Amino acid sequence: MTVDAARLRSLTQEFLAAHPPATTPRADFLSARFDAGLAWVHYPEGLGGLDAPRSLQAVVDAELEAAGAPDNAPRRNGIGLGMAAPTILAFGTDEQKRRFLKPLWTGQEIWCQLFSEPGAGSDLAALGTRAVREGDEWTVNGQKVWTSGAHNARFAILIARTDPDVPKHKGITYFVCDMTDPGVDVRPLRQITGEAEFNEVFLTDVRIPDAHRLGDVGNGWKVAQTTLNNERVAIGGARIPREGGLIGIVAGTWRERPELRTHDLHQRLVKLWVDAEVARLTGERLRQQLVAGHPGPEGAGMKLGFARLNQEISGLEVELLGEEGLLYDDWTLRRPEIVDFAGREAGYRYLRAKGNSIEGGTSEVLLNIVAERVLGLPPEPRTDKDVAWKDLAR
Amino acid sequence: MNTTPTQPDLLYSEEEEALRSAVRDLLADHCDATAVLARIESDEPHDRALWKNLAESMGLAGLLVPEERGGQGASHREAAVVLEELGRAVAPVPYLTSAVIATEALLACDTDAAATLLASLASGRTVGALAVPSAATSGRALDDVREADGALTGQVTGVADAAAADVFLVPTADGLFAVDATAQGVTVEAQISFDRTRPLATVTLSGASGRLLARDAAPAVRRALRAGAGLLASEQLGLAEWLLAETVRYTRERHQFNRPIASFQSLKHRLAQLWLETVNTRAAARNAADALATGSADADIAVAVAQAYAAPVAVHAAEEALQLHAGIGMTWEHPIHLYLKRAKADSIALGTAGRHREELAELIDLRAP
């Protein structure tokens, strides 16, 4: 039977009747929700889903929200939900899917991503962390960097070099790394904001069973593409209200503090308000296209737009505050679980927004992607294509 | 301001896409760039044959007019699609002037004279023009022309498409009047226009007789200029789309330094940036068209946002297209200059981006110091 919106609504109501949110412990509720196939409805039955169209998740979420049901703290495990899960679903064995997806979804196990390295950022495929096979196990040595949430994570998705003698994209393999392995050393990496949201992760003789390999040996780049594409798809799913995001914060200050207003800032503020509203509309249009089953290429550009907006708005906010903008709320070294723009003050927003054009693909790389994949412009000339990784300049 | 208006429909329906194809096919056959270039240098800058095809044969002049009042009973959403295509072709036809602005003014009037004129504009056989300067915004005073005993006297400069108009809708302090272009006491003198695909003229009335359309001109003018500004964003989208597509095509073909110039990152990033702006303009223009079509309470904001955003994008697209075509972009033979002139003129028409931002600041309670 195909699952439609009406059927999902009644399934959700039946589920709520059997598991009243008010009296069911949070962990039990989430576990039961996964077992009922109402976690991510587009996943297969038995893995938290019902093989329903992805767009119908909104139906379930609305019913659960109205009933006051607990959520699985999706922001806390953004990498697990947004990146690890779709990759495990696409490339994992049945056993891997059964082992990893449920505790990932319920938030019992947090995930992080061991991709970037000191020598491999935008040129991710140049990575040098080595994995060497010994029987049913791999031994991994190397260093990763910019790893958000590694200090909270139980597992990581990891890409490592398994064959240095072939061109860089061909010798990579994709693994699930157990962060409790004694060879994993997580060290806080303090940022310009003062907090340590990221980490350096040193991998010394880390033992990974071959059963924790995702996809074929040497096929890790292709598996990583699934992860990275899902990183960018995550935008566009949720509706943002008008003045959602940073523009709402600065607009509120403008309304409440007339003594701060200047003509120059007024021009810039209204222009940014327009830009933010138009970005919101573009996101809404993308969402409508997804619901209609005709996804457009707009998603490729959304992150670029948000990065620029966040930076310009937060910069304007610091100026608007004038003398107060010379102060900072707190330089204490903290290790936050999530990035909280709204919970901190203007100076923090300004500094943290600088990362928006770097993390998850720099704006320069994303502009190349738009130019090549959306507009069909010729690729950059490649001098590394047929060169073995070990012979590349480093 | 943290409320979000009723969810607008930002997509195109199948019917709208079919309409787009039909208009695009017609323009491909009858309105290529060479024809437009030849046309603007002739004594007859408007393409009357093309207008007849669009307005009469295809019935597009009456899209905004209900069927019972002689039109097609469609909406601003469909008119916006037509304007996207007309923008792509920089078509020299008075669509925005007659089928949108003059028509909207008449839709706000409830006299018999207005109903008769509305039906004849909807049929496409009559071209109407609201006698206000092209740059007018809705707050403008209506004192260019005075009325005394049904006789109108005064002068309005910068009236778009006035040379093609059969009838002028003339706002005065004493009401909105219809004046036939051929009536006694009416002279229309062409001005040398920056954008010759939408030429301006001075309309002089010396005791010309007018038919009263409405006792109060202000609501009609306001409604007309708001719809005009909102749908102009779709024309600007069409301009930007053509400029981007043509520049992508050219930079892929043009070789320098033994490579297509589009393979240089400095150019790729500029084209990708233009694409982002175009994508955003589409969302803003669709939002304005949908808000006008549904009579949404959000229409004022939607129109101001669309104009504030779309006008600079169309100009940016034209300026980038020119630079990336380099010397070729500077020539008279290449049509880029038609697009640049239209885009720049559009950025002033119906209020600059700055004017729309000022209006918006009031609407969203972000007041100036």
mmCIF file of C-alpha atoms in Angstrom, chain A residues 10-364:
data_model
loop_
_atom_site.group_PDB
_atom_site.id
_atom_site.type_symbol
_atom_site.label_atom_id
_atom_site.label_comp_id
_atom_site.label_asym_id
_atom_site.label_seq_id
_atom_site.Cartn_x
_atom_site.Cartn_y
_atom_site.Cartn_z
ATOM 1 C CA SER A 10 -3.696 8.518 11.012
ATOM 2 C CA LEU A 11 -0.593 6.372 11.665
ATOM 3 C CA THR A 12 0.884 9.246 13.631
ATOM 4 C CA GLN A 13 -2.315 9.672 15.627
ATOM 5 C CA GLU A 14 -2.408 5.941 16.413
ATOM 6 C CA PHE A 15 1.203 6.136 17.500
ATOM 7 C CA LEU A 16 0.511 9.107 19.759
ATOM 8 C CA ALA A 17 -2.424 7.296 21.339
ATOM 9 C CA ALA A 18 -0.198 4.316 22.153
ATOM 10 C CA HIS A 19 2.694 6.469 23.363
ATOM 11 C CA PRO A 20 1.323 9.645 25.012
ATOM 12 C CA PRO A 21 4.191 12.172 25.051
ATOM 13 C CA ALA A 22 3.203 13.443 28.467
ATOM 14 C CA THR A 23 3.679 10.079 30.164
ATOM 15 C CA THR A 24 6.208 8.270 27.956
ATOM 16 C CA PRO A 25 9.889 8.731 28.868
ATOM 17 C CA ARG A 26 11.716 10.656 26.132
ATOM 18 C CA ALA A 27 14.116 7.823 25.187
ATOM 19 C CA ASP A 28 11.278 5.298 25.008
ATOM 20 C CA PHE A 29 9.198 7.646 22.901
ATOM 21 C CA LEU A 30 11.994 8.214 20.392
ATOM 22 C CA SER A 31 12.831 4.532 20.223
ATOM 23 C CA ALA A 32 9.204 3.621 19.590
ATOM 24 C CA ARG A 33 8.859 6.362 16.993
ATOM 25 C CA PHE A 34 11.803 4.911 15.088
ATOM 26 C CA ASP A 35 10.315 1.404 15.272
ATOM 27 C CA ALA A 36 6.969 2.737 13.991
ATOM 28 C CA GLY A 37 8.640 4.073 10.843
ATOM 29 C CA LEU A 38 7.876 7.670 11.745
ATOM 30 C CA ALA A 39 11.485 8.816 12.222
ATOM 31 C CA TRP A 40 12.319 9.611 8.600
ATOM 32 C CA VAL A 41 9.401 8.398 6.541
ATOM 33 C CA HIS A 42 11.361 8.115 3.288
ATOM 34 C CA TYR A 43 13.691 5.488 4.771
ATOM 35 C CA PRO A 44 12.850 1.794 4.315
ATOM 36 C CA GLU A 45 10.568 -0.078 6.678
ATOM 37 C CA GLY A 46 12.520 -1.487 9.621
ATOM 38 C CA LEU A 47 15.045 1.360 9.411
ATOM 39 C CA GLY A 48 12.885 4.115 10.849
ATOM 40 C CA GLY A 49 10.829 4.751 7.731
ATOM 41 C CA LEU A 50 7.874 3.642 5.627
ATOM 42 C CA ASP A 51 9.226 4.088 2.067
ATOM 43 C CA ALA A 52 7.033 7.203 1.799
ATOM 44 C CA PRO A 53 7.824 10.322 -0.235
ATOM 45 C CA ARG A 54 10.345 12.504 1.575
ATOM 46 C CA SER A 55 8.080 15.543 1.357
ATOM 47 C CA LEU A 56 5.541 13.837 3.653
ATOM 48 C CA GLN A 57 7.853 14.026 6.662
ATOM 49 C CA ALA A 58 6.299 17.446 7.268
ATOM 50 C CA VAL A 59 2.922 15.792 7.885
ATOM 51 C CA VAL A 60 4.329 13.635 10.682
ATOM 52 C CA ASP A 61 6.359 16.464 12.185
ATOM 53 C CA ALA A 62 3.334 18.758 12.316
ATOM 54 C CA GLU A 63 1.187 16.148 14.107
ATOM 55 C CA LEU A 64 3.919 15.362 16.623
ATOM 56 C CA GLU A 65 4.671 18.992 17.292
ATOM 57 C CA ALA A 66 0.994 19.733 17.904
ATOM 58 C CA ALA A 67 0.928 16.883 20.424
ATOM 59 C CA GLY A 68 3.937 18.269 22.287
ATOM 60 C CA ALA A 69 6.128 15.273 21.461
ATOM 61 C CA PRO A 70 9.867 15.469 22.217
ATOM 62 C CA ASP A 71 12.182 15.808 19.214
ATOM 63 C CA ASN A 72 15.503 14.050 18.823
ATOM 64 C CA ALA A 73 17.474 17.311 19.202
ATOM 65 C CA PRO A 74 18.356 17.339 15.511
ATOM 66 C CA ARG A 75 20.760 20.280 15.774
ATOM 67 C CA ARG A 76 22.865 18.420 18.300
ATOM 68 C CA ASN A 77 23.528 15.595 15.847
ATOM 69 C CA GLY A 78 23.444 17.537 12.583
ATOM 70 C CA ILE A 79 26.334 15.638 11.024
ATOM 71 C CA GLY A 80 24.888 12.291 11.985
ATOM 72 C CA LEU A 81 21.418 13.033 10.670
ATOM 73 C CA GLY A 82 22.326 15.169 7.690
ATOM 74 C CA MET A 83 25.434 13.419 6.422
ATOM 75 C CA ALA A 84 26.280 10.080 8.044
ATOM 76 C CA ALA A 85 22.769 8.612 7.873
ATOM 77 C CA PRO A 86 22.098 9.122 4.149
ATOM 78 C CA THR A 87 25.567 7.768 3.370
ATOM 79 C CA ILE A 88 25.035 4.672 5.530
ATOM 80 C CA LEU A 89 21.650 4.192 3.892
ATOM 81 C CA ALA A 90 23.137 4.414 0.400
ATOM 82 C CA PHE A 91 26.341 2.387 0.915
ATOM 83 C CA GLY A 92 26.028 0.440 4.157
ATOM 84 C CA THR A 93 25.500 -3.294 4.505
ATOM 85 C CA ASP A 94 22.267 -4.493 6.091
ATOM 86 C CA GLU A 95 24.161 -5.150 9.286
ATOM 87 C CA GLN A 96 25.653 -1.651 9.320
ATOM 88 C CA LYS A 97 22.254 -0.071 8.762
ATOM 89 C CA ARG A 98 20.746 -2.070 11.615
ATOM 90 C CA ARG A 99 23.638 -1.278 13.947
ATOM 91 C CA PHE A 100 24.027 2.448 13.312
ATOM 92 C CA LEU A 101 20.819 4.117 12.149
ATOM 93 C CA LYS A 102 18.593 3.790 15.207
ATOM 94 C CA PRO A 103 20.923 5.118 17.928
ATOM 95 C CA LEU A 104 21.986 7.799 15.456
ATOM 96 C CA TRP A 105 18.419 8.919 14.909
ATOM 97 C CA THR A 106 17.425 8.888 18.563
ATOM 98 C CA GLY A 107 20.492 10.961 19.442
ATOM 99 C CA GLN A 108 21.869 8.254 21.707
ATOM 100 C CA GLU A 109 24.995 8.211 19.540
ATOM 101 C CA ILE A 110 26.387 11.475 18.186
ATOM 102 C CA TRP A 111 28.441 11.505 14.986
ATOM 103 C CA CYS A 112 31.224 13.672 13.657
ATOM 104 C CA GLN A 113 33.031 13.860 10.350
ATOM 105 C CA LEU A 114 36.751 13.114 9.942
ATOM 106 C CA PHE A 115 37.278 14.528 6.459
ATOM 107 C CA SER A 116 39.362 17.740 6.448
ATOM 108 C CA GLU A 117 43.083 17.669 7.132
ATOM 109 C CA PRO A 118 45.712 20.357 7.612
ATOM 110 C CA GLY A 119 46.888 19.690 4.036
ATOM 111 C CA ALA A 120 43.535 18.866 2.489
ATOM 112 C CA GLY A 121 40.799 21.454 2.844
ATOM 113 C CA SER A 122 39.131 22.559 -0.344
ATOM 114 C CA ASP A 123 41.326 19.999 -2.138
ATOM 115 C CA LEU A 124 39.806 17.314 0.053
ATOM 116 C CA ALA A 125 40.867 14.411 -2.195
ATOM 117 C CA ALA A 126 44.518 15.237 -1.456
ATOM 118 C CA LEU A 127 44.107 13.836 2.059
ATOM 119 C CA GLY A 128 47.032 11.888 3.542
ATOM 120 C CA THR A 129 45.638 9.954 6.505
ATOM 121 C CA ARG A 130 46.666 6.340 5.796
ATOM 122 C CA ALA A 131 44.683 3.165 6.352
ATOM 123 C CA VAL A 132 46.593 -0.072 5.954
ATOM 124 C CA ARG A 133 44.857 -3.421 5.882
ATOM 125 C CA GLU A 134 45.925 -6.257 8.140
ATOM 126 C CA GLY A 135 43.567 -9.196 7.802
ATOM 127 C CA ASP A 136 40.095 -8.215 8.945
ATOM 128 C CA GLU A 137 41.273 -4.924 10.337
ATOM 129 C CA TRP A 138 42.643 -1.611 9.128
ATOM 130 C CA THR A 139 45.267 0.444 10.942
ATOM 131 C CA VAL A 140 44.778 4.174 10.566
ATOM 132 C CA ASN A 141 47.344 6.927 11.123
ATOM 133 C CA GLY A 142 47.014 10.649 10.407
ATOM 134 C CA GLN A 143 45.608 13.976 11.526
ATOM 135 C CA LYS A 144 42.201 15.529 10.911
ATOM 136 C CA VAL A 145 41.129 19.082 11.616
ATOM 137 C CA TRP A 146 38.055 21.397 11.909
ATOM 138 C CA THR A 147 36.134 18.467 13.379
ATOM 139 C CA SER A 148 32.965 19.903 14.919
ATOM 140 C CA GLY A 149 31.636 18.028 17.880
ATOM 141 C CA ALA A 150 34.362 15.346 17.988
ATOM 142 C CA HIS A 151 34.438 15.786 21.761
ATOM 143 C CA ASN A 152 30.818 14.599 21.977
ATOM 144 C CA ALA A 153 30.890 11.983 19.235
ATOM 145 C CA ARG A 154 30.584 8.225 19.605
ATOM 146 C CA PHE A 155 31.290 7.529 15.914
ATOM 147 C CA ALA A 156 32.823 9.338 12.980
ATOM 148 C CA ILE A 157 32.615 9.033 9.243
ATOM 149 C CA LEU A 158 36.212 8.893 8.081
ATOM 150 C CA ILE A 159 37.937 8.963 4.727
ATOM 151 C CA ALA A 160 41.502 7.696 4.497
ATOM 152 C CA ARG A 161 44.063 6.841 1.838
ATOM 153 C CA THR A 162 44.322 3.144 1.164
ATOM 154 C CA ASP A 163 46.363 3.273 -2.058
ATOM 155 C CA PRO A 164 48.970 6.027 -2.570
ATOM 156 C CA ASP A 165 50.062 4.664 -5.944
ATOM 157 C CA VAL A 166 46.955 5.706 -7.887
ATOM 158 C CA PRO A 167 45.580 9.227 -8.635
ATOM 159 C CA LYS A 168 44.229 10.918 -5.556
ATOM 160 C CA HIS A 169 40.497 10.339 -6.106
ATOM 161 C CA LYS A 170 40.972 6.609 -6.705
ATOM 162 C CA GLY A 171 42.902 5.534 -3.612
ATOM 163 C CA ILE A 172 40.477 6.624 -0.884
ATOM 164 C CA THR A 173 38.283 4.370 1.269
ATOM 165 C CA TYR A 174 35.411 5.349 3.547
ATOM 166 C CA PHE A 175 35.096 4.016 7.116
ATOM 167 C CA VAL A 176 33.085 4.342 10.285
ATOM 168 C CA CYS A 177 35.541 5.175 13.060
ATOM 169 C CA ASP A 178 34.823 4.349 16.709
ATOM 170 C CA MET A 179 35.778 7.506 18.615
ATOM 171 C CA THR A 180 36.371 5.488 21.806
ATOM 172 C CA ASP A 181 39.303 3.645 20.217
ATOM 173 C CA PRO A 182 42.429 4.346 22.309
ATOM 174 C CA GLY A 183 44.272 5.660 19.242
ATOM 175 C CA VAL A 184 41.822 8.543 18.805
ATOM 176 C CA ASP A 185 43.047 11.758 20.468
ATOM 177 C CA VAL A 186 40.627 14.715 20.338
ATOM 178 C CA ARG A 187 42.125 18.132 21.139
ATOM 179 C CA PRO A 188 40.131 21.365 21.275
ATOM 180 C CA LEU A 189 40.947 23.886 18.569
ATOM 181 C CA ARG A 190 40.286 27.374 19.867
ATOM 182 C CA GLN A 191 38.780 29.766 17.338
ATOM 183 C CA ILE A 192 38.630 33.526 16.817
ATOM 184 C CA THR A 193 35.394 33.570 18.825
ATOM 185 C CA GLY A 194 37.279 32.284 21.865
ATOM 186 C CA GLU A 195 35.395 29.017 21.995
ATOM 187 C CA ALA A 196 36.495 25.583 20.877
ATOM 188 C CA GLU A 197 33.663 24.358 18.735
ATOM 189 C CA PHE A 198 36.118 22.453 16.510
ATOM 190 C CA ASN A 199 38.817 19.958 17.245
ATOM 191 C CA GLU A 200 42.011 18.536 15.926
ATOM 192 C CA VAL A 201 41.827 14.744 15.875
ATOM 193 C CA PHE A 202 45.034 12.728 15.923
ATOM 194 C CA LEU A 203 44.720 9.129 14.773
ATOM 195 C CA THR A 204 47.523 6.845 15.985
ATOM 196 C CA ASP A 205 47.304 3.139 15.115
ATOM 197 C CA VAL A 206 43.516 3.292 15.266
ATOM 198 C CA ARG A 207 42.063 -0.178 14.616
ATOM 199 C CA ILE A 208 38.981 -0.243 12.408
ATOM 200 C CA PRO A 209 37.350 -3.596 11.620
ATOM 201 C CA ASP A 210 36.753 -4.181 7.923
ATOM 202 C CA ALA A 211 33.070 -4.583 8.845
ATOM 203 C CA HIS A 212 33.091 -0.821 9.478
ATOM 204 C CA ARG A 213 34.081 -0.011 5.886
ATOM 205 C CA LEU A 214 31.355 1.789 3.881
ATOM 206 C CA GLY A 215 31.472 0.897 0.199
ATOM 207 C CA ASP A 216 34.292 -0.760 -1.707
ATOM 208 C CA VAL A 217 37.991 -0.308 -1.089
ATOM 209 C CA GLY A 218 39.154 2.586 -3.270
ATOM 210 C CA ASN A 219 35.620 3.853 -3.796
ATOM 211 C CA GLY A 220 35.641 6.271 -0.870
ATOM 212 C CA TRP A 221 35.552 9.423 -2.981
ATOM 213 C CA LYS A 222 32.264 8.414 -4.530
ATOM 214 C CA VAL A 223 30.831 7.580 -1.104
ATOM 215 C CA ALA A 224 32.038 10.950 0.182
ATOM 216 C CA GLN A 225 30.177 12.690 -2.658
ATOM 217 C CA THR A 226 26.927 11.318 -1.217
ATOM 218 C CA THR A 227 27.881 12.754 2.153
ATOM 219 C CA LEU A 228 28.830 16.144 0.729
ATOM 220 C CA ASN A 229 25.779 16.404 -1.518
ATOM 221 C CA ASN A 230 23.549 15.720 1.461
ATOM 222 C CA GLU A 231 25.359 18.414 3.403
ATOM 223 C CA ARG A 232 24.111 20.930 0.842
ATOM 224 C CA VAL A 233 20.627 19.430 0.401
ATOM 225 C CA ALA A 234 19.905 19.974 4.090
ATOM 226 C CA ILE A 235 19.152 23.622 3.326
ATOM 227 C CA GLY A 236 15.754 24.343 1.859
ATOM 228 C CA GLY A 237 13.798 21.785 3.812
ATOM 229 C CA ALA A 238 12.473 24.038 6.526
ATOM 230 C CA ARG A 239 10.324 27.118 6.152
ATOM 231 C CA ILE A 240 11.910 30.274 7.479
ATOM 232 C CA PRO A 241 9.622 33.083 8.614
ATOM 233 C CA ARG A 242 10.122 36.641 7.406
ATOM 234 C CA GLU A 243 12.932 38.190 9.467
ATOM 235 C CA GLY A 244 14.050 34.710 10.506
ATOM 236 C CA GLY A 245 17.803 34.585 10.997
ATOM 237 C CA LEU A 246 20.203 37.372 11.818
ATOM 238 C CA ILE A 247 18.257 40.146 10.064
ATOM 239 C CA GLY A 248 15.522 39.812 12.672
ATOM 240 C CA ILE A 249 17.973 40.462 15.500
ATOM 241 C CA VAL A 250 19.379 43.650 13.985
ATOM 242 C CA ALA A 251 15.928 44.870 12.868
ATOM 243 C CA GLY A 252 14.728 44.433 16.443
ATOM 244 C CA THR A 253 17.613 46.512 17.767
ATOM 245 C CA TRP A 254 16.861 49.200 15.140
ATOM 246 C CA ARG A 255 13.246 49.429 16.273
ATOM 247 C CA GLU A 256 14.016 49.443 19.971
ATOM 248 C CA ARG A 257 16.997 51.784 19.952
ATOM 249 C CA PRO A 258 16.204 54.892 17.862
ATOM 250 C CA GLU A 259 19.210 56.698 19.367
ATOM 251 C CA LEU A 260 21.540 54.371 17.437
ATOM 252 C CA ARG A 261 20.116 55.158 14.000
ATOM 253 C CA THR A 262 22.168 56.872 11.294
ATOM 254 C CA HIS A 263 21.303 57.510 7.654
ATOM 255 C CA ASP A 264 24.185 55.456 6.335
ATOM 256 C CA LEU A 265 23.229 52.442 8.435
ATOM 257 C CA HIS A 266 19.587 52.866 7.425
ATOM 258 C CA GLN A 267 20.421 52.516 3.733
ATOM 259 C CA ARG A 268 22.497 49.423 4.379
ATOM 260 C CA LEU A 269 19.983 47.876 6.762
ATOM 261 C CA VAL A 270 17.013 48.164 4.400
ATOM 262 C CA LYS A 271 19.090 46.818 1.517
ATOM 263 C CA LEU A 272 20.108 43.814 3.629
ATOM 264 C CA TRP A 273 16.508 43.347 4.727
ATOM 265 C CA VAL A 274 15.548 43.090 1.057
ATOM 266 C CA ASP A 275 18.393 40.652 0.383
ATOM 267 C CA ALA A 276 17.372 38.497 3.356
ATOM 268 C CA GLU A 277 13.718 38.506 2.308
ATOM 269 C CA VAL A 278 14.646 37.540 -1.259
ATOM 270 C CA ALA A 279 16.920 34.747 0.006
ATOM 271 C CA ARG A 280 14.009 33.512 2.106
ATOM 272 C CA LEU A 281 11.765 33.529 -0.968
ATOM 273 C CA THR A 282 14.359 31.642 -3.002
ATOM 274 C CA GLY A 283 14.498 29.011 -0.264
ATOM 275 C CA GLU A 284 10.705 28.833 -0.230
ATOM 276 C CA ARG A 285 10.658 28.439 -4.011
ATOM 277 C CA LEU A 286 13.204 25.621 -3.770
ATOM 278 C CA ARG A 287 11.091 23.936 -1.103
ATOM 279 C CA GLN A 288 7.992 24.201 -3.312
ATOM 280 C CA GLN A 289 9.931 22.672 -6.196
ATOM 281 C CA LEU A 290 11.026 19.760 -4.002
ATOM 282 C CA VAL A 291 7.456 19.161 -2.832
ATOM 283 C CA ALA A 292 6.275 19.251 -6.456
ATOM 284 C CA GLY A 293 8.900 16.639 -7.318
ATOM 285 C CA HIS A 294 10.983 18.952 -9.511
ATOM 286 C CA PRO A 295 14.028 19.931 -7.479
ATOM 287 C CA GLY A 296 15.764 22.941 -8.989
ATOM 288 C CA PRO A 297 19.452 23.871 -8.935
ATOM 289 C CA GLU A 298 18.808 26.770 -6.541
ATOM 290 C CA GLY A 299 20.131 24.762 -3.588
ATOM 291 C CA ALA A 300 23.623 24.969 -5.034
ATOM 292 C CA GLY A 301 23.581 28.691 -4.404
ATOM 293 C CA MET A 302 21.707 28.990 -1.119
ATOM 294 C CA LYS A 303 24.750 28.519 1.076
ATOM 295 C CA LEU A 304 26.644 31.213 -0.820
ATOM 296 C CA GLY A 305 23.846 33.680 -0.271
ATOM 297 C CA PHE A 306 23.447 32.919 3.418
ATOM 298 C CA ALA A 307 27.184 33.197 4.063
ATOM 299 C CA ARG A 308 27.350 36.667 2.530
ATOM 300 C CA LEU A 309 24.167 37.806 4.271
ATOM 301 C CA ASN A 310 25.264 36.564 7.695
ATOM 302 C CA GLN A 311 28.584 38.329 7.327
ATOM 303 C CA GLU A 312 27.163 41.631 6.130
ATOM 304 C CA ILE A 313 24.310 41.705 8.635
ATOM 305 C CA SER A 314 26.476 40.805 11.614
ATOM 306 C CA GLY A 315 29.050 43.395 10.541
ATOM 307 C CA LEU A 316 26.363 46.045 10.365
ATOM 308 C CA GLU A 317 25.033 45.032 13.755
ATOM 309 C CA VAL A 318 28.407 45.646 15.437
ATOM 310 C CA GLU A 319 28.547 49.118 13.854
ATOM 311 C CA LEU A 320 24.983 49.893 14.833
ATOM 312 C CA LEU A 321 25.849 49.211 18.465
ATOM 313 C CA GLY A 322 28.607 51.807 18.293
ATOM 314 C CA GLU A 323 30.465 51.990 21.594
ATOM 315 C CA GLU A 324 28.801 48.787 22.769
ATOM 316 C CA GLY A 325 30.212 47.141 19.662
ATOM 317 C CA LEU A 326 33.660 47.686 21.155
ATOM 318 C CA LEU A 327 32.806 45.194 23.909
ATOM 319 C CA TYR A 328 32.565 41.390 23.732
ATOM 320 C CA ASP A 329 30.311 39.158 25.776
ATOM 321 C CA ASP A 330 32.722 36.452 26.901
ATOM 322 C CA TRP A 331 36.177 35.224 25.895
ATOM 323 C CA THR A 332 36.079 32.133 28.129
ATOM 324 C CA LEU A 333 37.188 28.956 26.385
ATOM 325 C CA ARG A 334 33.998 26.918 25.981
ATOM 326 C CA ARG A 335 33.214 23.715 24.153
ATOM 327 C CA PRO A 336 29.649 24.190 22.853
ATOM 328 C CA GLU A 337 27.596 21.328 21.481
ATOM 329 C CA ILE A 338 26.082 23.492 18.759
ATOM 330 C CA VAL A 339 26.713 26.863 17.169
ATOM 331 C CA ASP A 340 24.293 29.308 18.765
ATOM 332 C CA PHE A 341 24.189 32.578 16.830
ATOM 333 C CA ALA A 342 21.102 33.892 18.588
ATOM 334 C CA GLY A 343 22.275 33.030 22.088
ATOM 335 C CA ARG A 344 25.389 35.196 21.930
ATOM 336 C CA GLU A 345 25.999 38.871 21.256
ATOM 337 C CA ALA A 346 26.819 40.886 18.161
ATOM 338 C CA GLY A 347 30.603 40.539 18.308
ATOM 339 C CA TYR A 348 30.310 36.762 18.466
ATOM 340 C CA ARG A 349 27.915 36.689 15.516
ATOM 341 C CA TYR A 350 30.298 38.842 13.489
ATOM 342 C CA LEU A 351 33.284 36.606 14.211
ATOM 343 C CA ARG A 352 31.485 33.286 13.865
ATOM 344 C CA ALA A 353 29.818 34.303 10.576
ATOM 345 C CA LYS A 354 33.289 34.577 9.044
ATOM 346 C CA GLY A 355 33.256 30.777 9.058
ATOM 347 C CA ASN A 356 30.091 30.577 6.979
ATOM 348 C CA SER A 357 31.990 31.171 3.745
ATOM 349 C CA ILE A 358 34.612 28.537 4.658
ATOM 350 C CA GLU A 359 32.882 25.586 6.374
ATOM 351 C CA GLY A 360 31.168 22.934 4.250
ATOM 352 C CA GLY A 361 32.932 24.171 1.114
ATOM 353 C CA THR A 362 34.411 27.634 0.660
ATOM 354 C CA SER A 363 32.432 30.194 -1.297
ATOM 355 C CA GLU A 364 35.137 30.057 -3.979
#
